[in-house]
PDB file of C-alpha atoms in Angstrom:
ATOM      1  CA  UNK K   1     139.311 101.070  87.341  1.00 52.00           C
ATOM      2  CA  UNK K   2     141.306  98.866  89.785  1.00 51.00           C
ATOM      3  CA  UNK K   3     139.236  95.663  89.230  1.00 50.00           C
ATOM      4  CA  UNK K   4     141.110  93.288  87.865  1.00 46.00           C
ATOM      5  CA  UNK K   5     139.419  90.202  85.853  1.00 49.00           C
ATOM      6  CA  UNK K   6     139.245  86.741  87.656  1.00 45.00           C
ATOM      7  CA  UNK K   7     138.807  83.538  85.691  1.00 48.00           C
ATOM      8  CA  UNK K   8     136.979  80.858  87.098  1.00 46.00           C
ATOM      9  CA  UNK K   9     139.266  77.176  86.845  1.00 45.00           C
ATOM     10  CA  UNK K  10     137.969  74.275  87.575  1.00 41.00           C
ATOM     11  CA  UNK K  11     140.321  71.193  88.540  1.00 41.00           C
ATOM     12  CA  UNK K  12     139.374  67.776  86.777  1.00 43.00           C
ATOM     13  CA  UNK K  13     141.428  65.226  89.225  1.00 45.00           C
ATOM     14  CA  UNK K  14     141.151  61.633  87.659  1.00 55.00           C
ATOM     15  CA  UNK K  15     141.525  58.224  90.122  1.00 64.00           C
ATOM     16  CA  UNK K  16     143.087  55.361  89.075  1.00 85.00           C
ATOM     17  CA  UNK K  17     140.173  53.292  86.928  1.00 88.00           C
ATOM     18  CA  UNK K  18     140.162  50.402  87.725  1.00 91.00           C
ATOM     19  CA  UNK K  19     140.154  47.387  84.647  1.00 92.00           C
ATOM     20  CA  UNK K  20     137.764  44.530  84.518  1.00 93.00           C
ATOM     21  CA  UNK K  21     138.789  41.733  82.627  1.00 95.00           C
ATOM     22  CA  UNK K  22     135.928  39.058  81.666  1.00 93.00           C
ATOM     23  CA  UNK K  23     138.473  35.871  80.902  1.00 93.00           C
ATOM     24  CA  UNK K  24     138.897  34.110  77.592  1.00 91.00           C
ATOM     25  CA  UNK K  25     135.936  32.982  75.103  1.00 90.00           C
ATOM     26  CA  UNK K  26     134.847  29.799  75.897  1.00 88.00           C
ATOM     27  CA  UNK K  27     133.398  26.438  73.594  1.00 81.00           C
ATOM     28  CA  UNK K  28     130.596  24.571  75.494  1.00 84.00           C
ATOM     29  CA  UNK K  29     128.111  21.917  75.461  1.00 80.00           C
ATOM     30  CA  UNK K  30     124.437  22.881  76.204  1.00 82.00           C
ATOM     31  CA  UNK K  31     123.039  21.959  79.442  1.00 80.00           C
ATOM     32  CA  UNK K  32     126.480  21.923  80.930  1.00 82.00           C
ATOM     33  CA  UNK K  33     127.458  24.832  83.527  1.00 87.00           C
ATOM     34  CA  UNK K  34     129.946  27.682  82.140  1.00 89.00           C
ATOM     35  CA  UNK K  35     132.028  29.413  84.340  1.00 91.00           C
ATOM     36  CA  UNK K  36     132.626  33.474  83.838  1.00 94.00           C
ATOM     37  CA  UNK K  37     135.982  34.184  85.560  1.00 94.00           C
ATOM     38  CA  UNK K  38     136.931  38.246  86.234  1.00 92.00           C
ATOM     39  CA  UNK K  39     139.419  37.269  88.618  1.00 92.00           C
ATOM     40  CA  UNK K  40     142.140  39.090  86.419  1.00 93.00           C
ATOM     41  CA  UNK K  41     140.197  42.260  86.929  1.00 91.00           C
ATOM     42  CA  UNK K  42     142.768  44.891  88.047  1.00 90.00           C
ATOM     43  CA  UNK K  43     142.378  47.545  90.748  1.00 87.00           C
ATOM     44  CA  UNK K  44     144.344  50.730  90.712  1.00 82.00           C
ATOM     45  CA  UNK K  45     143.412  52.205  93.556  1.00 77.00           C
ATOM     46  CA  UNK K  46     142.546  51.354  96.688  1.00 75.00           C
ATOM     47  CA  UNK K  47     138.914  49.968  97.517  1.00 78.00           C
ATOM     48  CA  UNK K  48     137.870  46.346  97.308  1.00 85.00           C
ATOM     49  CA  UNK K  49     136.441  45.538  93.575  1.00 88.00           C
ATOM     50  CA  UNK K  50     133.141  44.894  93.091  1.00 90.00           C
ATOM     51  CA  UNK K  51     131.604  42.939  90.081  1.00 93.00           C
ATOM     52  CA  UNK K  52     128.566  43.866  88.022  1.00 93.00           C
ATOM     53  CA  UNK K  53     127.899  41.006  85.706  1.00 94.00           C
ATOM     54  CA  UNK K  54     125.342  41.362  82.619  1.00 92.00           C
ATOM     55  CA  UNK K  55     123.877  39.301  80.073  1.00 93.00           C
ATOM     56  CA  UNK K  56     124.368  41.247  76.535  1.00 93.00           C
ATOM     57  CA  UNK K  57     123.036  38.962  73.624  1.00 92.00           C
ATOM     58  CA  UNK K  58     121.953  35.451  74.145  1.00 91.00           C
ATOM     59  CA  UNK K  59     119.317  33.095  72.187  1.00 89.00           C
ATOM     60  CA  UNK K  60     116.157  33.709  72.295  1.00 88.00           C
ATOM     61  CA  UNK K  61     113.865  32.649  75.331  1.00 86.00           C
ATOM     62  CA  UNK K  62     117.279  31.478  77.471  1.00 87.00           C
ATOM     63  CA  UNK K  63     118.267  35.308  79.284  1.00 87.00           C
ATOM     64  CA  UNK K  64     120.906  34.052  81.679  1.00 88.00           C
ATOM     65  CA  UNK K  65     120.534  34.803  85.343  1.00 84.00           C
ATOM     66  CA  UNK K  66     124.470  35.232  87.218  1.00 82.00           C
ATOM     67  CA  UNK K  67     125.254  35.942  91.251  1.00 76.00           C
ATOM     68  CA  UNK K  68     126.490  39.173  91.083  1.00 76.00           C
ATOM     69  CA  UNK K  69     129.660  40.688  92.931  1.00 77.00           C
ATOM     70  CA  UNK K  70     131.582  38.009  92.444  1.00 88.00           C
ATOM     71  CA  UNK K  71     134.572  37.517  90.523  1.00 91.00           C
ATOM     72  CA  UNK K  72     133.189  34.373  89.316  1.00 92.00           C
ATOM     73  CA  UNK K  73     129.906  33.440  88.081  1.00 92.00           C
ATOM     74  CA  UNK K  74     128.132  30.583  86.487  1.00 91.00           C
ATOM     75  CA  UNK K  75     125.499  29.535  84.205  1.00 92.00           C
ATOM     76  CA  UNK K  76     123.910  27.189  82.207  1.00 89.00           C
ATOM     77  CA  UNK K  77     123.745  27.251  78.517  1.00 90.00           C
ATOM     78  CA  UNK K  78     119.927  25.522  77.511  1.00 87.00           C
ATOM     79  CA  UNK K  79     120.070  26.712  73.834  1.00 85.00           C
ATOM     80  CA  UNK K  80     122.362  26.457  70.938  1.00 82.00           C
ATOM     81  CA  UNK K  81     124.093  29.960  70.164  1.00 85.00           C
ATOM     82  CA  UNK K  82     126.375  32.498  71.406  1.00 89.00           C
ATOM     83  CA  UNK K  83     125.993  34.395  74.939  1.00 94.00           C
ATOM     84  CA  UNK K  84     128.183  37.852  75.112  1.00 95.00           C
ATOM     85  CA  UNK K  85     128.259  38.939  78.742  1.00 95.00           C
ATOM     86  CA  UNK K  86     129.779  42.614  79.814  1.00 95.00           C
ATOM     87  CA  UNK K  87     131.622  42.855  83.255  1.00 94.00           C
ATOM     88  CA  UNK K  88     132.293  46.609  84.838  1.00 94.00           C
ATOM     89  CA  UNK K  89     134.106  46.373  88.358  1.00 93.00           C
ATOM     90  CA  UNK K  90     134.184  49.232  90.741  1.00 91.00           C
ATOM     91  CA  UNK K  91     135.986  50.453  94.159  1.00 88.00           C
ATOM     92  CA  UNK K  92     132.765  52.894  95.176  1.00 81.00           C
ATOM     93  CA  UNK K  93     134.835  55.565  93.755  1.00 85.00           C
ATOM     94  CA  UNK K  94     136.125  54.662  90.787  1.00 89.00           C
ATOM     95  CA  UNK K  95     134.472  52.251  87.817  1.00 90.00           C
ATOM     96  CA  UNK K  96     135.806  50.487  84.819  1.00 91.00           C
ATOM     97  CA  UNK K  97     134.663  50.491  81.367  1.00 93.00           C
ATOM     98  CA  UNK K  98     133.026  47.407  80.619  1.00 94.00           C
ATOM     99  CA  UNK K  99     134.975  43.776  79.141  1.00 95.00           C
ATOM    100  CA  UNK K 100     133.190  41.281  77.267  1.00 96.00           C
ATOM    101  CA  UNK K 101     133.353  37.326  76.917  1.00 94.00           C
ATOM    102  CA  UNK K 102     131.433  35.277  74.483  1.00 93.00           C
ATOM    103  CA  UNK K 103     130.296  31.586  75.232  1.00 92.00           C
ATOM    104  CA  UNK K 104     129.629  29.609  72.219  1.00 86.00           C
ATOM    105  CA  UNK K 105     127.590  26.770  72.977  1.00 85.00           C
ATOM    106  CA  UNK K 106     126.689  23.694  70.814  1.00 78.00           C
ATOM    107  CA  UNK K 107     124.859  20.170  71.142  1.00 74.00           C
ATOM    108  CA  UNK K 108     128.348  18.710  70.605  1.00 73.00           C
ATOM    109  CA  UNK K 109     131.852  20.076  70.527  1.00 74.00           C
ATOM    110  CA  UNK K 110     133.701  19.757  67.273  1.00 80.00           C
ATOM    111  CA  UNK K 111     136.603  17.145  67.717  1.00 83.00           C
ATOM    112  CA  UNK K 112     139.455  17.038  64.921  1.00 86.00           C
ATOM    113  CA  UNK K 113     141.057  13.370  64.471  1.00 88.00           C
ATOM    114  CA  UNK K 114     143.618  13.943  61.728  1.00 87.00           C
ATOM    115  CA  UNK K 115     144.110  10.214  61.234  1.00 86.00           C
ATOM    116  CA  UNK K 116     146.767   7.691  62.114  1.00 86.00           C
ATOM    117  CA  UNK K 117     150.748   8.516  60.820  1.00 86.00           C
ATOM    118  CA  UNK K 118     151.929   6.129  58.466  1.00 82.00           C
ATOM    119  CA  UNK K 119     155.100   5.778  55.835  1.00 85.00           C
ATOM    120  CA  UNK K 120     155.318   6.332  52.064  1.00 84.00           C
ATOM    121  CA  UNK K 121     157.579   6.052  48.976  1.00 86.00           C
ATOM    122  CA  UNK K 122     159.069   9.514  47.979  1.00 84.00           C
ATOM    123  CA  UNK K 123     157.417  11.273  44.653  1.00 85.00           C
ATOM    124  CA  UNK K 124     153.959   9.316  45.613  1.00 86.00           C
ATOM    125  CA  UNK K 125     150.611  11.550  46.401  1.00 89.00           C
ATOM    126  CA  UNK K 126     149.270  11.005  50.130  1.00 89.00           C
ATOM    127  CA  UNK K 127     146.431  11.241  51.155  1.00 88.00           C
ATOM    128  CA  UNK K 128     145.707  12.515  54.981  1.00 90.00           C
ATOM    129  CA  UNK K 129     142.235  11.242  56.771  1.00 88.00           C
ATOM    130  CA  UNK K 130     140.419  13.494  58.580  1.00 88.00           C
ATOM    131  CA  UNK K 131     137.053  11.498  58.307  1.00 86.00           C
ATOM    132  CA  UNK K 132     137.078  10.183  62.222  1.00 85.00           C
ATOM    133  CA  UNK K 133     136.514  14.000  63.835  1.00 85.00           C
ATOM    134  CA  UNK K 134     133.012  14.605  64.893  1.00 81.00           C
ATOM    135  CA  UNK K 135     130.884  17.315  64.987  1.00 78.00           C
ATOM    136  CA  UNK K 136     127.264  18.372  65.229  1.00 72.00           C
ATOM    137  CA  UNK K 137     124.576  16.977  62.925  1.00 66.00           C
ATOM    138  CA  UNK K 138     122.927  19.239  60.492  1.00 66.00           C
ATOM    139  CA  UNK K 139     126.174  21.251  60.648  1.00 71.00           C
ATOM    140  CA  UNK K 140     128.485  22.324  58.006  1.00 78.00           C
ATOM    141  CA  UNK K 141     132.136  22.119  59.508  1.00 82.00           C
ATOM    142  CA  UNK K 142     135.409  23.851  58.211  1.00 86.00           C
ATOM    143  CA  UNK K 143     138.264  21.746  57.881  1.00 89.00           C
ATOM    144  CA  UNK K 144     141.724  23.898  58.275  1.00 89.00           C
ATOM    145  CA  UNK K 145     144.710  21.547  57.591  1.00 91.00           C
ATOM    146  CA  UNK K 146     147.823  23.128  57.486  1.00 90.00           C
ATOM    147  CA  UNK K 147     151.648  22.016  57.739  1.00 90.00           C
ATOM    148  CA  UNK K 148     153.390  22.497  60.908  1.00 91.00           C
ATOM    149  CA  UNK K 149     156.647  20.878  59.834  1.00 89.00           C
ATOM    150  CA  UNK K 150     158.633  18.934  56.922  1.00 88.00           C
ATOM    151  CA  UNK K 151     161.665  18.456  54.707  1.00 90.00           C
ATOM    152  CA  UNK K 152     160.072  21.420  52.496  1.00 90.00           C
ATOM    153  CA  UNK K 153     156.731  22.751  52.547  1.00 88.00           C
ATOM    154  CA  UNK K 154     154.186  21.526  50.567  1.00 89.00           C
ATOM    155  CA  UNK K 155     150.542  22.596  48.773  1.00 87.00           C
ATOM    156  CA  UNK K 156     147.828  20.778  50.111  1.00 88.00           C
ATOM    157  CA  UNK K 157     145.088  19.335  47.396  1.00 88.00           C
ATOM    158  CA  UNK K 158     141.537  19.826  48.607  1.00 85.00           C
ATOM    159  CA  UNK K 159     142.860  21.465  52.048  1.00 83.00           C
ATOM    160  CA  UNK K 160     139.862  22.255  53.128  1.00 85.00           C
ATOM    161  CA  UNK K 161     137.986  18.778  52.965  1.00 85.00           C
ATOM    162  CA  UNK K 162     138.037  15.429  55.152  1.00 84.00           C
ATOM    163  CA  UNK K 163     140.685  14.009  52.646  1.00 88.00           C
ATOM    164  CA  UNK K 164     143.227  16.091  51.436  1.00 89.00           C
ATOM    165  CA  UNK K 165     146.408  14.851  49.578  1.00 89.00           C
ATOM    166  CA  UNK K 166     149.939  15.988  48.747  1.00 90.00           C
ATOM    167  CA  UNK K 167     153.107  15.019  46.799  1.00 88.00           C
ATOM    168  CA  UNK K 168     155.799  13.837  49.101  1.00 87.00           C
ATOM    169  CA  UNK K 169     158.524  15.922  46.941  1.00 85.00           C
ATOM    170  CA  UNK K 170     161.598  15.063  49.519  1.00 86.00           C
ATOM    171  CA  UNK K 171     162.278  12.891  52.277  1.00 89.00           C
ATOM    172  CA  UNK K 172     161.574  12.847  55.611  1.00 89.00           C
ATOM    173  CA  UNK K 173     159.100  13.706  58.272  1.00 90.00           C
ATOM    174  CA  UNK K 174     155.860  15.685  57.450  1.00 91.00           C
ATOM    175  CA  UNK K 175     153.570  16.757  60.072  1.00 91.00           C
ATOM    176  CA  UNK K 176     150.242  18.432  59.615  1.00 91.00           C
ATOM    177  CA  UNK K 177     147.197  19.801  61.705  1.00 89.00           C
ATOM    178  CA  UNK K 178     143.783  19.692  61.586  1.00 91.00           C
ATOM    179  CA  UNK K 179     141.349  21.941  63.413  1.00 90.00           C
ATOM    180  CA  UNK K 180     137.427  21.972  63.018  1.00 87.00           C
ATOM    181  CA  UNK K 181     135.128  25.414  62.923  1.00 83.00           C
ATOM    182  CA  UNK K 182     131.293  24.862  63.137  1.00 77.00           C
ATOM    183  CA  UNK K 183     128.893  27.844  63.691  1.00 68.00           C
ATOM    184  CA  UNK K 184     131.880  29.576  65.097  1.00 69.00           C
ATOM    185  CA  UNK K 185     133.395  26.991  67.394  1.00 74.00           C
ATOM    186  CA  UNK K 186     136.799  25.814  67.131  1.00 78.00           C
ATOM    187  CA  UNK K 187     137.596  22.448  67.846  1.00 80.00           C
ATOM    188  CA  UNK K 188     140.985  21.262  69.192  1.00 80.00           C
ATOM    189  CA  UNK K 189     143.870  20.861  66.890  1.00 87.00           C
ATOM    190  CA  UNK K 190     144.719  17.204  65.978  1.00 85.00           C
ATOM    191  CA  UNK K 191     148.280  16.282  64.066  1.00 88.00           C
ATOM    192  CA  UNK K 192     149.427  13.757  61.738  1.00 88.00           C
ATOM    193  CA  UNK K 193     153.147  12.519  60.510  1.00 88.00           C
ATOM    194  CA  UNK K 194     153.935  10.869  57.428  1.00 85.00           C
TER     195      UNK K 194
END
């Protein structure tokens, strides 16, 4: 009949998102300001970023408040527990999908003392002293020793305690770490060489 059939097609045309990026978990002490850094946010088009922050969990009764559009933001932690904040960054035209950071924060930060180095006879079991790290009260810490270096590598009695021992099977230079977890904090890593 001469007509001839015409398809509508509609053109999806995507922009360059651009990526927010809400920095590294952080361990900190309550009643001490904690700094949210999206300075590594990325844009990928052009625009100047802006910065939505937002409080996602937090303990109960402490909701923090942040200064938005800013790349960095702080706040202060007045309750024991964890605090997961989003970030989404936009250029007006174009917005990211959100990032998240959790701050952990605790009455005290766990600190791992693996004990002084000392010397011993070959064939002998040594024992390792963790017992001078601190942590909270009322807490119930993991201990993770484990060997960074030696003559050969060895199996740690009682590895997860204060005071674990080995058998010095060759000689030469052992060294082992010690880190702390409590209520899902990590403490620094401490070392020791026998």
């Amino acid at each position: 009949d001469g007509r001839s059939d015409i398809d509508d097609m509609t053109m999806i045309v995507e922009g360059q998102k651009p990526v927010a990026n809400a920095g590294l978990d952080q361990n900190v002490v309550i009643n001490t300001t904690a700094t949210l850094d999206g300075s590594a946010s990325e844009i990928r088009s052009s625009g100047v970023l802006s910065y939505v922050w937002t409080p996602v969990s937090f303990p109960v009764g402490d909701k923090p408040s942040l200064v938005q559009n800013t790349s960095k933001t702080t706040f202060i932690p007045k309750s024991i527990g964890e605090y997961v904040f989003s970030l989404v960054v936009s250029t007006g035209d174009f917005t990211s999908d959100p990032d998240f950071v959790t701050i952990n924060s605790t009455n005290v930060l766990p600190v791992a003392n693996a004990g002084p180095g000392r010397s011993v006879f070959i064939n002998n079991l040594v024992n390792i002293d963790g017992s001078k790290s601190t942590y909270p009260s009322n807490s119930v810490p993991l201990f993770i020793w484990e060997q960074l270096s030696g003559p050969v590598t060895v199996s740690l009695i009682n590895e997860q305690s204060l005071l674990p021992s080995f058998f010095a099977e060759a000689k030469g230079t052992y060294i082992f770490g010690l880190s702390l977890r409590v209520n899902g904090v990590s403490s620094n890593r401490d070392t020791v060489t026998v």
